[in-house]
Short mmCIF file of N, CA and C in Angstrom, two decimals:
data_model
loop_
_atom_site.label_atom_id
_atom_site.label_comp_id
_atom_site.label_asym_id
_atom_site.label_seq_id
_atom_site.Cartn_x
_atom_site.Cartn_y
_atom_site.Cartn_z
N ALA A 1 7.66 2.95 21.96
CA ALA A 1 8.38 3.25 20.66
C ALA A 1 8.32 2.00 19.52
N ALA A 2 8.53 1.22 20.32
CA ALA A 2 8.50 -0.27 19.44
C ALA A 2 7.03 -0.72 18.95
N ALA A 3 6.15 -0.22 19.70
CA ALA A 3 4.66 -0.71 19.28
C ALA A 3 4.46 0.33 18.07
N ARG A 4 4.94 1.50 18.22
CA ARG A 4 4.42 2.52 17.33
C ARG A 4 5.14 2.47 15.91
N GLY A 5 6.63 1.83 16.06
CA GLY A 5 7.24 1.59 14.92
C GLY A 5 6.48 0.40 14.10
N PHE A 6 6.27 -0.85 14.92
CA PHE A 6 5.50 -1.94 14.29
C PHE A 6 4.29 -1.31 13.65
N LEU A 7 3.59 -0.71 14.37
CA LEU A 7 2.09 -0.45 13.69
C LEU A 7 2.06 0.54 12.60
N SER A 8 3.42 1.25 12.38
CA SER A 8 3.29 2.41 11.42
C SER A 8 4.15 1.34 10.19
N SER A 9 4.50 0.20 10.22
CA SER A 9 5.03 -0.61 9.14
C SER A 9 4.10 -1.16 8.26
N TRP A 10 4.23 -1.47 7.04
CA TRP A 10 3.41 -1.82 6.38
C TRP A 10 2.52 -3.09 6.84
N PHE A 11 3.09 -4.01 7.69
CA PHE A 11 2.53 -5.01 8.23
C PHE A 11 1.51 -4.61 9.18
N GLY A 12 1.93 -3.79 10.14
CA GLY A 12 0.93 -3.24 11.22
C GLY A 12 0.04 -2.48 10.73
N VAL A 13 0.13 -1.67 9.70
CA VAL A 13 -0.89 -1.07 8.99
C VAL A 13 -1.94 -2.04 8.31
N LEU A 14 -1.65 -3.10 7.77
CA LEU A 14 -2.23 -4.26 7.11
C LEU A 14 -3.15 -4.71 8.21
N LEU A 15 -2.56 -5.22 9.42
CA LEU A 15 -3.21 -5.53 10.59
C LEU A 15 -4.39 -4.60 11.02
N LEU A 16 -4.08 -3.53 11.18
CA LEU A 16 -4.98 -2.45 11.60
C LEU A 16 -6.11 -2.41 10.66
N ALA A 17 -5.95 -2.16 9.34
CA ALA A 17 -6.84 -2.18 8.34
C ALA A 17 -8.02 -3.55 8.38
N GLY A 18 -7.25 -4.62 8.62
CA GLY A 18 -8.03 -5.93 8.80
C GLY A 18 -8.87 -5.81 10.10
N TRP A 19 -8.39 -5.31 11.18
CA TRP A 19 -8.93 -5.31 12.44
C TRP A 19 -10.18 -4.16 12.23
N SER A 20 -10.13 -3.17 11.66
CA SER A 20 -11.00 -2.10 11.52
C SER A 20 -12.01 -2.70 10.39
N ALA A 21 -11.96 -3.75 9.56
CA ALA A 21 -12.87 -4.07 8.47
C ALA A 21 -13.39 -5.23 9.48
N ALA A 22 -12.91 -5.81 10.35
CA ALA A 22 -13.69 -7.07 11.29
C ALA A 22 -14.62 -6.06 12.00
N PHE A 23 -14.24 -5.08 12.64
CA PHE A 23 -14.96 -4.25 13.67
C PHE A 23 -16.43 -3.82 12.97
N TYR A 24 -16.18 -3.16 11.65
CA TYR A 24 -17.21 -2.71 10.98
C TYR A 24 -18.24 -3.81 10.40
N TYR A 25 -17.62 -5.02 10.17
CA TYR A 25 -18.53 -5.99 9.54
C TYR A 25 -19.29 -6.58 10.90
N HIS A 26 -18.55 -6.69 12.09
CA HIS A 26 -19.35 -7.17 13.25
C HIS A 26 -20.43 -6.21 13.58
N LEU A 27 -20.17 -4.88 13.59
CA LEU A 27 -21.20 -3.72 13.77
C LEU A 27 -22.33 -3.89 12.95
N PHE A 28 -22.08 -3.93 11.72
CA PHE A 28 -23.20 -3.93 10.77
C PHE A 28 -24.01 -5.39 10.82
N ASN A 29 -23.27 -6.16 10.94
CA ASN A 29 -24.00 -7.50 11.33
C ASN A 29 -24.81 -7.72 12.39
N GLY A 30 -24.32 -6.95 13.43
CA GLY A 30 -25.15 -6.98 14.78
C GLY A 30 -26.53 -6.12 14.42
N ILE A 31 -26.21 -4.89 13.66
CA ILE A 31 -27.51 -4.38 13.52
C ILE A 31 -28.47 -5.05 12.73
N ARG A 32 -28.00 -5.82 11.96
CA ARG A 32 -28.82 -6.82 10.98
C ARG A 32 -29.54 -7.95 11.77
N HIS A 33 -28.81 -8.18 13.01
CA HIS A 33 -29.32 -9.23 13.68
C HIS A 33 -30.45 -8.49 14.74
N LEU A 34 -30.29 -7.30 14.89
CA LEU A 34 -31.19 -6.76 15.67
C LEU A 34 -32.60 -6.57 15.06
N MET A 35 -32.47 -6.32 13.66
CA MET A 35 -33.66 -6.40 12.88
C MET A 35 -34.27 -7.78 12.76
N TRP A 36 -33.50 -8.81 12.76
CA TRP A 36 -33.98 -10.05 12.80
C TRP A 36 -34.72 -10.36 14.23
N ASP A 37 -34.22 -9.72 15.22
CA ASP A 37 -34.76 -9.94 16.68
C ASP A 37 -36.31 -9.33 16.47
N THR A 38 -36.68 -8.38 15.53
CA THR A 38 -38.03 -7.84 15.59
C THR A 38 -38.88 -8.56 14.66
N GLY A 39 -38.19 -9.79 14.09
CA GLY A 39 -39.08 -10.66 13.12
C GLY A 39 -38.87 -10.33 11.73
N ARG A 40 -38.18 -9.25 11.32
CA ARG A 40 -38.14 -8.65 9.96
C ARG A 40 -36.96 -9.40 9.36
N GLY A 41 -36.96 -9.35 7.90
CA GLY A 41 -35.91 -9.86 7.26
C GLY A 41 -35.64 -11.10 7.03
N PHE A 42 -36.28 -11.96 7.29
CA PHE A 42 -36.40 -13.60 7.22
C PHE A 42 -36.61 -14.08 5.73
N GLU A 43 -37.02 -13.39 4.93
CA GLU A 43 -37.31 -14.10 3.49
C GLU A 43 -36.00 -14.13 3.17
N LEU A 44 -35.82 -15.05 2.19
CA LEU A 44 -34.47 -15.37 1.58
C LEU A 44 -34.08 -14.20 0.74
N LYS A 45 -34.86 -13.77 -0.10
CA LYS A 45 -34.24 -12.48 -0.88
C LYS A 45 -33.91 -11.42 0.02
N THR A 46 -34.74 -11.20 1.08
CA THR A 46 -34.29 -10.08 1.85
C THR A 46 -32.95 -10.37 2.77
N ALA A 47 -33.09 -11.44 3.27
CA ALA A 47 -31.66 -11.84 4.01
C ALA A 47 -30.43 -11.87 3.19
N ARG A 48 -30.71 -12.33 1.95
CA ARG A 48 -29.51 -12.51 1.07
C ARG A 48 -29.26 -10.84 0.80
N ALA A 49 -30.07 -10.05 0.45
CA ALA A 49 -29.58 -8.59 0.18
C ALA A 49 -29.06 -7.93 1.52
N SER A 50 -29.70 -8.32 2.55
CA SER A 50 -29.07 -7.63 4.08
C SER A 50 -27.66 -8.19 4.17
N GLY A 51 -27.39 -9.50 3.74
CA GLY A 51 -25.87 -9.84 3.69
C GLY A 51 -24.88 -9.06 2.89
N TYR A 52 -25.41 -8.91 1.66
CA TYR A 52 -24.65 -8.12 0.77
C TYR A 52 -24.44 -6.44 1.16
N ALA A 53 -25.67 -6.27 1.75
CA ALA A 53 -25.57 -4.73 2.33
C ALA A 53 -24.54 -4.34 3.52
N VAL A 54 -24.53 -5.73 4.29
CA VAL A 54 -23.55 -5.53 5.47
C VAL A 54 -22.31 -5.74 4.92
N VAL A 55 -21.71 -6.35 3.87
CA VAL A 55 -20.44 -6.49 3.45
C VAL A 55 -20.16 -5.10 2.90
N ALA A 56 -21.04 -4.41 2.02
CA ALA A 56 -20.72 -3.33 1.30
C ALA A 56 -20.44 -2.37 2.34
N ALA A 57 -21.52 -1.93 3.40
CA ALA A 57 -21.21 -1.02 4.36
C ALA A 57 -19.94 -1.13 5.17
N ALA A 58 -19.50 -2.48 5.41
CA ALA A 58 -18.46 -2.48 6.21
C ALA A 58 -17.07 -2.17 5.27
N ALA A 59 -17.07 -2.68 4.09
CA ALA A 59 -16.00 -2.18 3.08
C ALA A 59 -16.01 -0.60 2.88
N LEU A 60 -17.14 0.01 2.89
CA LEU A 60 -17.30 1.51 2.73
C LEU A 60 -16.91 2.04 3.75
N ALA A 61 -17.22 1.73 4.98
CA ALA A 61 -16.94 2.40 6.37
C ALA A 61 -15.44 2.07 6.56
N THR A 62 -14.76 0.84 6.04
CA THR A 62 -13.28 0.73 6.17
C THR A 62 -12.60 1.72 5.57
N ILE A 63 -12.88 1.87 4.21
CA ILE A 63 -12.35 2.43 3.22
C ILE A 63 -12.46 4.31 3.66
N LEU A 64 -13.48 4.54 4.10
CA LEU A 64 -13.63 5.95 4.66
C LEU A 64 -12.63 6.23 5.84
N THR A 65 -12.80 5.24 6.74
CA THR A 65 -11.85 5.30 7.91
C THR A 65 -10.18 5.48 7.54
N TRP A 66 -10.15 4.84 6.64
CA TRP A 66 -8.65 5.00 6.29
C TRP A 66 -8.20 6.02 5.51
N VAL A 67 -9.19 6.41 4.71
CA VAL A 67 -8.86 7.70 3.94
C VAL A 67 -8.86 8.65 4.75
N PHE A 68 -9.73 8.99 6.02
CA PHE A 68 -9.70 9.96 7.03
C PHE A 68 -8.29 9.81 7.70
N VAL A 69 -7.93 8.57 7.95
CA VAL A 69 -6.50 8.52 8.79
C VAL A 69 -5.23 8.86 8.00
N CYS A 70 -5.59 8.44 6.59
CA CYS A 70 -4.45 9.06 5.62
C CYS A 70 -4.41 10.49 5.62
N VAL A 71 -5.37 11.12 5.52
CA VAL A 71 -5.48 12.64 5.14
C VAL A 71 -5.12 13.27 6.35
N SER A 72 -5.39 12.90 7.62
CA SER A 72 -5.38 13.50 8.85
C SER A 72 -3.92 13.38 9.37
N ARG A 73 -3.10 12.61 8.67
CA ARG A 73 -1.76 12.62 9.05
C ARG A 73 -0.72 13.83 9.07
#
């Protein structure tokens, strides 16, 4: 009950949102590194674009996750 109360507070929700953003960033950056393992994407322009794509995908996935969480309450 105490953990549920903490995680449903504004600070707990902020922490959960941060953890989900970190999870998605790590996931998408891992996929980016898998592409690098195949020898693709090392050009500076491509590496920079894939870096921005990772940040954008992580932000979008985080937002969609929290929209789903808030709607399904």
